[in-house]
Tab-separated table of C-alpha atoms in Angstrom:
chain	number	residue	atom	x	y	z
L	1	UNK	CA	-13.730	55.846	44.586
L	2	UNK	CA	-11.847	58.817	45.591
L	3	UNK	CA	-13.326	59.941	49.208
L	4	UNK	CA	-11.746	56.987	51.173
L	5	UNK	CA	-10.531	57.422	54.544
L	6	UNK	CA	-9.015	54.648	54.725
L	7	UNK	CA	-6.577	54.591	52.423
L	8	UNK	CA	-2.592	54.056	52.607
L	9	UNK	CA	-0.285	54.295	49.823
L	10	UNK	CA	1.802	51.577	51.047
L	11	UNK	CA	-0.041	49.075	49.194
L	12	UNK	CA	0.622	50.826	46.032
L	13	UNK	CA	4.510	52.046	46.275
L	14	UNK	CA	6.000	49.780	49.112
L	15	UNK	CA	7.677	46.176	49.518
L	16	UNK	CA	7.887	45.155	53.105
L	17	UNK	CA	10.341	42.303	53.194
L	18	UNK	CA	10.431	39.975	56.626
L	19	UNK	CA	13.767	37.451	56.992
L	20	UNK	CA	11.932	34.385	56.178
L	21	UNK	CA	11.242	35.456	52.531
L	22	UNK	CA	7.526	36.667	53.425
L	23	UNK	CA	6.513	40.037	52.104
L	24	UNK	CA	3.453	42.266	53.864
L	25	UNK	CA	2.320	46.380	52.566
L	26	UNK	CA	3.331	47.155	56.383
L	27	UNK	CA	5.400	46.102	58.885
L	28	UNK	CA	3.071	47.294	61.758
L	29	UNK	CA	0.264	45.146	60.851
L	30	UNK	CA	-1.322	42.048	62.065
L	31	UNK	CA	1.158	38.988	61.085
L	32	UNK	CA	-1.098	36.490	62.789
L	33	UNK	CA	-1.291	33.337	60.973
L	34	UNK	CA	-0.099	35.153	58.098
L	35	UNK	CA	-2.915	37.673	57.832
L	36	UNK	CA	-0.850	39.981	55.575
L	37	UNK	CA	1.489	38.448	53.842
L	38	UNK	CA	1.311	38.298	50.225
L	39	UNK	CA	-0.703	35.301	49.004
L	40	UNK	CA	-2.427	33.933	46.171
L	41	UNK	CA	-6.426	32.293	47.128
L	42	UNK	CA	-6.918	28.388	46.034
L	43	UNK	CA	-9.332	26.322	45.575
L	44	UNK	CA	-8.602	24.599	49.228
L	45	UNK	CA	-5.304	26.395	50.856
L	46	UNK	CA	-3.920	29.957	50.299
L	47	UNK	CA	-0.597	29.743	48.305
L	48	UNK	CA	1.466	31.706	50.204
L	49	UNK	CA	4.174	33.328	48.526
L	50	UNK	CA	8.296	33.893	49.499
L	51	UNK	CA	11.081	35.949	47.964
L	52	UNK	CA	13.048	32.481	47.518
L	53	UNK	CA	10.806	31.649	45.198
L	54	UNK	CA	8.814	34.164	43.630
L	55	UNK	CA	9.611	37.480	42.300
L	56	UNK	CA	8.786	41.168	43.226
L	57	UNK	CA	5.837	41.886	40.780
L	58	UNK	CA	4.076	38.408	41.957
L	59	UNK	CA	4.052	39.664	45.572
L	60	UNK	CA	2.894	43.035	44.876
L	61	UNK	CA	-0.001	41.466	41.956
L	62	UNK	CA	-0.970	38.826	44.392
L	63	UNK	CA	-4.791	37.900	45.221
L	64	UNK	CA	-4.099	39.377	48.682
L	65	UNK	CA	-2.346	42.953	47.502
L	66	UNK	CA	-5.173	43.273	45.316
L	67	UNK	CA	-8.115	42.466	47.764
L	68	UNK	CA	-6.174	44.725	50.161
L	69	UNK	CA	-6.081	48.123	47.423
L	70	UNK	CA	-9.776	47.603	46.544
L	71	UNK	CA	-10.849	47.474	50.160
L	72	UNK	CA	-9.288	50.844	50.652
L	73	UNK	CA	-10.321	52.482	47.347
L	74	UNK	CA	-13.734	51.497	48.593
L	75	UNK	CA	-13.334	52.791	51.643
L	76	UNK	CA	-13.085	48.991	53.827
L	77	UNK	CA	-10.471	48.980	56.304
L	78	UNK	CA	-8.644	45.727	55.605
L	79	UNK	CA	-8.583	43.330	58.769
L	80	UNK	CA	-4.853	43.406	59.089
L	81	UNK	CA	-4.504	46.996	59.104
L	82	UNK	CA	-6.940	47.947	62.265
L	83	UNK	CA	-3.600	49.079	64.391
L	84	UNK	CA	-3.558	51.953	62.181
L	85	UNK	CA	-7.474	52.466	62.552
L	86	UNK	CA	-7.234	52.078	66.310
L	87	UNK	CA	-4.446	54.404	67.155
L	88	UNK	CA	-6.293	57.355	65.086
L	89	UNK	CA	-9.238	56.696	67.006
L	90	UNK	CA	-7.458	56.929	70.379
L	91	UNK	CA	-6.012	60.544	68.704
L	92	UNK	CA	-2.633	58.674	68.003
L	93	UNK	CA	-0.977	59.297	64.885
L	94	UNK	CA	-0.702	55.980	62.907
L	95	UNK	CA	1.585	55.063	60.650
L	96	UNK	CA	-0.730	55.068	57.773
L	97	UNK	CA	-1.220	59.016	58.354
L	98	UNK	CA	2.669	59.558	59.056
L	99	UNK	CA	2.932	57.290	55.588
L	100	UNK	CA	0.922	60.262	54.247
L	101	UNK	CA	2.717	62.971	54.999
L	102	UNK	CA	5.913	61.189	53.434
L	103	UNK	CA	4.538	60.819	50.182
L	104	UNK	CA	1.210	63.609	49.790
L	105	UNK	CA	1.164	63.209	46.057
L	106	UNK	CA	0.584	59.664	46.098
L	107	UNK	CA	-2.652	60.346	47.316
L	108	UNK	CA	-6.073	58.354	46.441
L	109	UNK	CA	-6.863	59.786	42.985
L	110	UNK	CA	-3.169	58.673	41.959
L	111	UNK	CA	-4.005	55.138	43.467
L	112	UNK	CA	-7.382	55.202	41.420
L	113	UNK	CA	-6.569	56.240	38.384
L	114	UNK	CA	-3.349	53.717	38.691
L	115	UNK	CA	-4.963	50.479	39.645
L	116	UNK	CA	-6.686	48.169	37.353
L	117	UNK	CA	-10.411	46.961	37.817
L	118	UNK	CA	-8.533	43.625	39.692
L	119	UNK	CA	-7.158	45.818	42.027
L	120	UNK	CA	-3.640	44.875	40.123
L	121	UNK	CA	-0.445	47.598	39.043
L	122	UNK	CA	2.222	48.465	37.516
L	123	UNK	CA	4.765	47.849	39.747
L	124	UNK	CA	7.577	50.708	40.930
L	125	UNK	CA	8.679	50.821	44.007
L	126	UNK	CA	8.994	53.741	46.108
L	127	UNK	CA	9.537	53.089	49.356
L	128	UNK	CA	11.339	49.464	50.203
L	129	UNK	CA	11.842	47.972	53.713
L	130	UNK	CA	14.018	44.986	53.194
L	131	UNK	CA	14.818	43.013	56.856
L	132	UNK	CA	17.745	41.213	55.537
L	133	UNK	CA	17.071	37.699	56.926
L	134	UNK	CA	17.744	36.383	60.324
L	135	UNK	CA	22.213	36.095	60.359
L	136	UNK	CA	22.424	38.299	63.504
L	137	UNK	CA	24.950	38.114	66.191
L	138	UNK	CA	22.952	39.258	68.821
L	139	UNK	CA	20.053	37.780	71.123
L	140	UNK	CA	17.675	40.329	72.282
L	141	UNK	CA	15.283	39.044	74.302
L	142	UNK	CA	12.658	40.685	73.041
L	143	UNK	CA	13.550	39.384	69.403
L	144	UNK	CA	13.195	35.137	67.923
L	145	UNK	CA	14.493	33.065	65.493
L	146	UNK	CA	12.610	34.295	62.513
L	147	UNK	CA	14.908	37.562	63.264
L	148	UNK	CA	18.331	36.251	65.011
L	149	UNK	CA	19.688	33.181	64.184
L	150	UNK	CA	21.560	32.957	67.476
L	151	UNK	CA	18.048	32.650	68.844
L	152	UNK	CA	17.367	29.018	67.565
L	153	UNK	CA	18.697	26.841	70.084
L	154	UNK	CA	18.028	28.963	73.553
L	155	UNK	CA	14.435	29.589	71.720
L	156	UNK	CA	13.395	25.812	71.294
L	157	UNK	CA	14.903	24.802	75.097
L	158	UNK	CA	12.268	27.521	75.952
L	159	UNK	CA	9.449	26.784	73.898
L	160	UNK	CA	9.774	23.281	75.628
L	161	UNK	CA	9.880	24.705	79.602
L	162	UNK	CA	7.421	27.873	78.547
L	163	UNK	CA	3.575	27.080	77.691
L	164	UNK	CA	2.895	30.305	76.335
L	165	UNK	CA	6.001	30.688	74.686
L	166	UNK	CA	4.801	31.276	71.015
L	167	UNK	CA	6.189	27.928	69.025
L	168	UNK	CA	5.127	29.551	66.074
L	169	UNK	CA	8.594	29.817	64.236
L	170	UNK	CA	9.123	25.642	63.977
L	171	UNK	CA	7.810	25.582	60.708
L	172	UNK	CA	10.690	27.550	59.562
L	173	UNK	CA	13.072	26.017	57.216
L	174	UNK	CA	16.146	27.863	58.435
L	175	UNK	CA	18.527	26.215	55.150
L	176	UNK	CA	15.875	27.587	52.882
L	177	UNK	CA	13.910	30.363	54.233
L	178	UNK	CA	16.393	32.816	55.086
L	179	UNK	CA	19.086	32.533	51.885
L	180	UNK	CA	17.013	35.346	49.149
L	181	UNK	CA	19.041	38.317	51.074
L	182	UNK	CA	22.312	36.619	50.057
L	183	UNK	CA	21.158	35.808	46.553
L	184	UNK	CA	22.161	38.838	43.312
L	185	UNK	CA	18.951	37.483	41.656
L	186	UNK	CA	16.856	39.097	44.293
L	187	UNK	CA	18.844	42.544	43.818
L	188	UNK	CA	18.647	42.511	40.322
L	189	UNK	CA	14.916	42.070	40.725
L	190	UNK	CA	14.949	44.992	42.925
L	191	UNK	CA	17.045	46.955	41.006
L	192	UNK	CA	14.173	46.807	38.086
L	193	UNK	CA	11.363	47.138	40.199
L	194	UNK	CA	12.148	50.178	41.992
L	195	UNK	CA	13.689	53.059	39.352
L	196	UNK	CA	12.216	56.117	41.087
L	197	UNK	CA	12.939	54.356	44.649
L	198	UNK	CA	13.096	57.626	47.456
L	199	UNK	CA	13.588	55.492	50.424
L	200	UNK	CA	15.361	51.958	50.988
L	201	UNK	CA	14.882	50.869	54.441
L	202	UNK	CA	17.221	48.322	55.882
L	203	UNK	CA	17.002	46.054	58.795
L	204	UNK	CA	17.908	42.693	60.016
L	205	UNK	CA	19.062	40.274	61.311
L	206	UNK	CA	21.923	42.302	61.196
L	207	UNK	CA	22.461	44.214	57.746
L	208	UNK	CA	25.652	44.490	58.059
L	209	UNK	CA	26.675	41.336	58.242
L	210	UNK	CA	24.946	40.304	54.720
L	211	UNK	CA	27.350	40.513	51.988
L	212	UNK	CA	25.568	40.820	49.286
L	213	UNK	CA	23.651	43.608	50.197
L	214	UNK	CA	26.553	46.008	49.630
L	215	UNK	CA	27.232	44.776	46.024
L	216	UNK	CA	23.583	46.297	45.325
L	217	UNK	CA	24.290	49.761	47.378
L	218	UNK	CA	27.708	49.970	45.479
L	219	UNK	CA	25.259	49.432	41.977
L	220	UNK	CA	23.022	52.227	43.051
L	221	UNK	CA	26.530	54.386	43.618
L	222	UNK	CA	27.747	53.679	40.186
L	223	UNK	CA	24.674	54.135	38.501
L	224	UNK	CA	23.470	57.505	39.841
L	225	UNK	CA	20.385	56.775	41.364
L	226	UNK	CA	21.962	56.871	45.529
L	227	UNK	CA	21.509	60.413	44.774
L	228	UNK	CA	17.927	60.347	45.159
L	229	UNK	CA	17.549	58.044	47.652
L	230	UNK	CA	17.508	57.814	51.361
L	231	UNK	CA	19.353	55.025	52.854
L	232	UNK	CA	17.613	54.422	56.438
L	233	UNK	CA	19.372	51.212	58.449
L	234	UNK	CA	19.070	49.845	61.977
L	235	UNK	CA	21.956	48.141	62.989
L	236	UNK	CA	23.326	46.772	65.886
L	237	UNK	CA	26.178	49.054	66.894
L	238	UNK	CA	28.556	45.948	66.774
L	239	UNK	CA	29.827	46.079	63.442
L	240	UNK	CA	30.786	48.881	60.978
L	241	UNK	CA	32.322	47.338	57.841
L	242	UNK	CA	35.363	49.299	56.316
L	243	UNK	CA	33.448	49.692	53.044
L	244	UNK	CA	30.369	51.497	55.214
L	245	UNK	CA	31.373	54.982	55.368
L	246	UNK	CA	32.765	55.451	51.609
L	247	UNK	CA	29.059	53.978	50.004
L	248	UNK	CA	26.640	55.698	52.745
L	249	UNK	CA	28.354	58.946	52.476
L	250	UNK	CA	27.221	59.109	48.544
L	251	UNK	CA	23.301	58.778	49.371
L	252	UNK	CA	20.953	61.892	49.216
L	253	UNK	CA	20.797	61.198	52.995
L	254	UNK	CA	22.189	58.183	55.226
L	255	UNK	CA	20.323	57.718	58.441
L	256	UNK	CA	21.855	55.360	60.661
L	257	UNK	CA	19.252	54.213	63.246
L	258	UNK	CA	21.258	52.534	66.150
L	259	UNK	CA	19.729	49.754	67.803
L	260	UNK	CA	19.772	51.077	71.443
L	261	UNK	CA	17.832	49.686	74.563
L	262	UNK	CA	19.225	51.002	77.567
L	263	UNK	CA	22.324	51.645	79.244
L	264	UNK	CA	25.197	49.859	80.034
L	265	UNK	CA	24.296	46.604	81.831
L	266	UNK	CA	20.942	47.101	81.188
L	267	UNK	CA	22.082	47.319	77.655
L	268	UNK	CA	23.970	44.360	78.190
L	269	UNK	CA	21.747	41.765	79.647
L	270	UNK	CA	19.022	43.178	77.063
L	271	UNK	CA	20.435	42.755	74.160
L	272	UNK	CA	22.810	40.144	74.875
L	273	UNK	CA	25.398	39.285	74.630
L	274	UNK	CA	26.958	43.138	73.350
L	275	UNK	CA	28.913	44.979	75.330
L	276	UNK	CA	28.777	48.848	76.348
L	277	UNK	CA	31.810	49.280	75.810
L	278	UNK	CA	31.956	48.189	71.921
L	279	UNK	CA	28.259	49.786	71.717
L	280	UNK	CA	29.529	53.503	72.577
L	281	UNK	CA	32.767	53.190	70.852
L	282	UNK	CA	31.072	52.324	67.027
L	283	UNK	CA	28.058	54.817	68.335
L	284	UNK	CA	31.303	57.613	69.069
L	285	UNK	CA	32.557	56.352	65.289
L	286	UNK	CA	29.569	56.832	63.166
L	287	UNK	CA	28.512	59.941	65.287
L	288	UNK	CA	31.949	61.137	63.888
L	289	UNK	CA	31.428	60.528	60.665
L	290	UNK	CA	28.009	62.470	60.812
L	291	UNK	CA	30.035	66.031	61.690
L	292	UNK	CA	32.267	65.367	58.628
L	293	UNK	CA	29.536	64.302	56.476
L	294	UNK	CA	26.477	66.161	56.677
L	295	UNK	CA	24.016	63.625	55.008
L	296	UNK	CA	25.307	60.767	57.679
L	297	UNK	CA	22.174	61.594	59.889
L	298	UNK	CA	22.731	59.705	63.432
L	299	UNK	CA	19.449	58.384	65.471
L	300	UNK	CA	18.884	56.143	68.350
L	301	UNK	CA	16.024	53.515	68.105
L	302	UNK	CA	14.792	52.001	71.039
L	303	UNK	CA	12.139	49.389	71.468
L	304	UNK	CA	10.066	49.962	74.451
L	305	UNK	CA	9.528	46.912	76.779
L	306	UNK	CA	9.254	45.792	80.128
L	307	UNK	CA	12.824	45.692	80.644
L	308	UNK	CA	13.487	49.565	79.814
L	309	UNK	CA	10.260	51.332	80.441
L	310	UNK	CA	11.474	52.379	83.918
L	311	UNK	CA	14.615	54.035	83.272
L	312	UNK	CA	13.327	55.677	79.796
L	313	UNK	CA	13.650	59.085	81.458
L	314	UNK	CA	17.598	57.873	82.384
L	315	UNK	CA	18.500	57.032	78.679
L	316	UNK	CA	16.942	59.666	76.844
L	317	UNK	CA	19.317	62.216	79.089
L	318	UNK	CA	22.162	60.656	78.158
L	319	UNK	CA	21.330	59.949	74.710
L	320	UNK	CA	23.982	62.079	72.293
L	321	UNK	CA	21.640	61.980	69.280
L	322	UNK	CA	17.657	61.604	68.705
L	323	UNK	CA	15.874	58.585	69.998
L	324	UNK	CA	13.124	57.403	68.406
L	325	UNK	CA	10.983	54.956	70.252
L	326	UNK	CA	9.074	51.307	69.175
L	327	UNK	CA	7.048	49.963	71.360
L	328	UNK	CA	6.630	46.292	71.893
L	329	UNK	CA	3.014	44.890	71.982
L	330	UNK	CA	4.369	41.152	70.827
L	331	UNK	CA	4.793	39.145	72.946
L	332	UNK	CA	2.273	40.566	75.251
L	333	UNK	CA	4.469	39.183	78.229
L	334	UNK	CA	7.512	41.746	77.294
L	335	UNK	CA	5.127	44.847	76.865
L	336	UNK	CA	5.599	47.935	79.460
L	337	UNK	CA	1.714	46.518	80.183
L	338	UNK	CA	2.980	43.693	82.176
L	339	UNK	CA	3.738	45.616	84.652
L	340	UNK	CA	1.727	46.824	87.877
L	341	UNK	CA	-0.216	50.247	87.823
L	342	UNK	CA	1.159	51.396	90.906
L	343	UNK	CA	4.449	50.916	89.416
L	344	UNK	CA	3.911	52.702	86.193
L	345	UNK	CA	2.043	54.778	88.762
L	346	UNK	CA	5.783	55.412	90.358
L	347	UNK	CA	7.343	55.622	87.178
L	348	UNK	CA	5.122	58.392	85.891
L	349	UNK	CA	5.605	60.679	88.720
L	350	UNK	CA	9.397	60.687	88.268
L	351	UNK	CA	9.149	60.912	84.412
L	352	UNK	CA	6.595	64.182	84.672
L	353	UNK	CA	9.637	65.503	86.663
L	354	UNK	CA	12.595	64.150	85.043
L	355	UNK	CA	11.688	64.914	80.857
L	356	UNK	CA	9.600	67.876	81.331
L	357	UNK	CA	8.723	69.111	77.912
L	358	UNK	CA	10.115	65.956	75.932
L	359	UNK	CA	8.140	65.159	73.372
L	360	UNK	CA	7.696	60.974	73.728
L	361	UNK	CA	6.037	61.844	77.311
L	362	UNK	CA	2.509	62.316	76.011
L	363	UNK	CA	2.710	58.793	74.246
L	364	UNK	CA	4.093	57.165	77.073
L	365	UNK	CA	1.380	58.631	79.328
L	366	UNK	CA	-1.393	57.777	76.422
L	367	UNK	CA	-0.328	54.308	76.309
L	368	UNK	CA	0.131	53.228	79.759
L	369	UNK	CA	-1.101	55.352	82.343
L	370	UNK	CA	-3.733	53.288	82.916
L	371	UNK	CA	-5.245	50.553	85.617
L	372	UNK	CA	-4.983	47.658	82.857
L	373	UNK	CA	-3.112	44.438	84.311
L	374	UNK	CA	-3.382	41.414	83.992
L	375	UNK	CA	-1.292	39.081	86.705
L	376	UNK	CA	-0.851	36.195	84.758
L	377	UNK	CA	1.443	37.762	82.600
L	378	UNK	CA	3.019	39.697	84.981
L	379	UNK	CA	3.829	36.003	85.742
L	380	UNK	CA	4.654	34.796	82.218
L	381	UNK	CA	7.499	37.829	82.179
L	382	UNK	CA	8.758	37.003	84.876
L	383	UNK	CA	9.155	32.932	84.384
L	384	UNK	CA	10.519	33.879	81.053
L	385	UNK	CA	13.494	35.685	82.248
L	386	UNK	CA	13.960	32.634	84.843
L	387	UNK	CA	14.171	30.388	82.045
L	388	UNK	CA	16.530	32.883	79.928
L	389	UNK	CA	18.981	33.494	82.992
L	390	UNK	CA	19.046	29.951	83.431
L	391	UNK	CA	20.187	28.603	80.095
L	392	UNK	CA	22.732	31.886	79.424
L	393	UNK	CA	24.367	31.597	82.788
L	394	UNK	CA	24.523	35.396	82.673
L	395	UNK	CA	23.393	37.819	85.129
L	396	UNK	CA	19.798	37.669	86.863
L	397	UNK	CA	17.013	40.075	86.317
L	398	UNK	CA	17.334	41.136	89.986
L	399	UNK	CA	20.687	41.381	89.916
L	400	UNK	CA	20.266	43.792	86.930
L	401	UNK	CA	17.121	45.448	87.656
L	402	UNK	CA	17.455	45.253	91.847
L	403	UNK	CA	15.317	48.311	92.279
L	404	UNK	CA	12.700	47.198	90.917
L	405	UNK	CA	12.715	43.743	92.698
L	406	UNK	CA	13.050	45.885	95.763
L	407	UNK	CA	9.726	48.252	94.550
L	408	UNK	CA	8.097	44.565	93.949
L	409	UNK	CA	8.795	43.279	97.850
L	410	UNK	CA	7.895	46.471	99.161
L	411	UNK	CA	4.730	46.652	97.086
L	412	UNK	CA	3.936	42.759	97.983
L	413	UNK	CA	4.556	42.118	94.062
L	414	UNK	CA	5.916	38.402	93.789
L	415	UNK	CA	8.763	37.674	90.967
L	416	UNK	CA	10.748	34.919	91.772
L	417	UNK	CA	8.604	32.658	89.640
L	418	UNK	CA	10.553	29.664	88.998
């Protein structure tokens, strides 16, 4: 069992934590109808398990986790994980071989000669991706209410006008669900299960707003062990507590990942409701406290849509810091896909001019620069941001984006779909 080539660590040294309590070995995998969430098999319905109620070890010794390990050991590729598979086929490099890289001696003989015959472990966490529930202050439109919870009400009013609208997140109990990243119980948990922990990844909602959260960093300050970790965060850009600099600054390394779309109204109408103004003034602060503080390590992360794939070349210029791009393939009406060949066509021809020798241009050009369209939802986009300008009584998409209305008429493209 030690010539698998499909096998990823993550199963073995990683807790991937999702707001509502749910815990999956990746977060790029297939979620559909909880395909990878950590679950025990019944006699009649899978017992799914949540961090509310059940503690680290059960996730990671669940039926599912150790199904998942066996299928790799034996060289399967588990059904959730075929993103990974896919991409390497296409000559991408997945996650699952970037995973590799990160941690080379936690390599298949480790994993065999650590798990049991049931496919069960010992558990100590390496690597730990904890999305801290859904309190967020922001609604991206590209985001829901499992992840912001001022998404709930403009997210059922569209659910009810939208057919296609995925109405997946009713069954979420949002007074039970989401309270584990507030709770000490859960951190002390951690705290046990992850002594030799190199990298804590954290992510919202919006981190920084949960409280408890910095009683556990200021626990792995006073016992020692921040010195051997990496503390990787997305955040917003709209909050920076006064406690934030003083704990990240005594981590092996800090990297603050901000949550960056595009510029100014762009930005705006995006990820609204922040402001530009309160975005570059907290990205100016922590970029500050980077040149005083070497291990403060500034990036920009940017998820990829519809909204901001034509004016990628635009941001990246102006960007102060790296960018680092995710790419939204969920929903399928937001995705960079959604929109007409002969624009991406037009989009291409200024990028192969505009970022030269930048390295995210062969991706792009991989993953789009193709004839693939499909019209209807081309159409679902565009009724969505109807809908969304409606109910927020903020700016209109061709208002924002009139170029590319204009490029529409011209190109006999229809968007005013109400």
């Amino acid at each position: 069992m030690t010539k698998s080539n499909t096998y990823c660590a993550l199963p073995w040294i990683h807790l991937g934590t999702h707001p509502h309590g749910g815990v999956t070995p990746c977060c790029i995998s297939d979620m559909t109808a909880g395909k990878n969430r950590a679950r025990n098999y019944t006699n009649s319905n899978d017992q799914f398990l949540n961090l509310n109620e059940h503690s680290i070890d059960a996730h990671m010794n669940s039926d599912y986790y150790k199904q998942i390990r066996l299928e790799m050991l034996r060289g399967l590729k588990p059904a959730a994980c075929m993103r990974c598979y896919d991409e390497e086929a296409k000559g991408i490099v997945s996650k699952r071989q970037y995973e590799q890289t990160q941690y080379p001696d936690r390599d298949i003989g480790w994993a065999s000669s650590t798990t049991a015959g049931d496919g069960s472990i010992t558990t100590s966490l390496e690597f730990v991706e904890l999305r801290l529930g859904n309190v967020c202050n922001v609604q991206c439109r590209t985001c829901n209410p499992a992840s912001s919870s001022k998404w709930r009400r403009d997210y059922e009013e569209v659910v009810e006008k939208l057919e296609f609208v995925n109405d997946g997140y009713s069954w979420l109990d949002h007074k039970r669900d989401f309270k584990w990243p507030e709770n000490d119980s859960f951190y002390e948990d951690l705290y046990e299960c992850a002594p030799s922990m190199r990298v804590l990844y954290i992510n919202g909602g919006e981190p920084t707003l949960i409280k408890a959260h910095w009683r556990y960093l200021r626990k792995l300050v006073e016992s020692g062990r921040s010195k051997n970790i990496v503390l990787w965060y997305n955040i917003n850009m709209t909050n920076l507590p006064d406690e934030a600099r003083e704990l990240w600054s005594e981590f092996k390394e800090t990297r603050l990942c901000a949550s960056i779309d595009d510029l100014d109204l762009r930005n705006h109408y995006i990820r609204y409701p922040t402001f530009w103004s309160d975005v570059k003034t907290n990205l100016n602060t922590v970029l500050e406290w980077s040149r005083a503080c070497p291990s403060i390590v500034v990036r920009i992360t940017t998820t990829v849509s519809a909204y901001n794939f034509p004016y990628l070349d635009l941001f990246l210029k102006w960007a102060p810091c790296p960018v680092d791009l995710n790419y939204v393939y969920d929903p399928h009406y937001l995705s960079p896909m959604v929109l007409h060949p002969d624009i991406r066509a037009r989009i291409f021809d200024r990028y192969r001019t505009t970022m030269g020798n930048d390295p995210h241009l062969g991706s792009l050009l991989s993953m789009y620069n193709n004839c693939d369209w499909n019209p209807e939802h081309w159409a679902q986009y565009c009724r969505y941001n109807h809908v969304l300008d409606a109910q927020r009584g903020a700016v209109t998409w061709d208002r924002v984006y009139p170029d590319m209305a204009a490029l529409c008429d011209q190109m006999n493209i229809k968007w005013d779909y109400k």
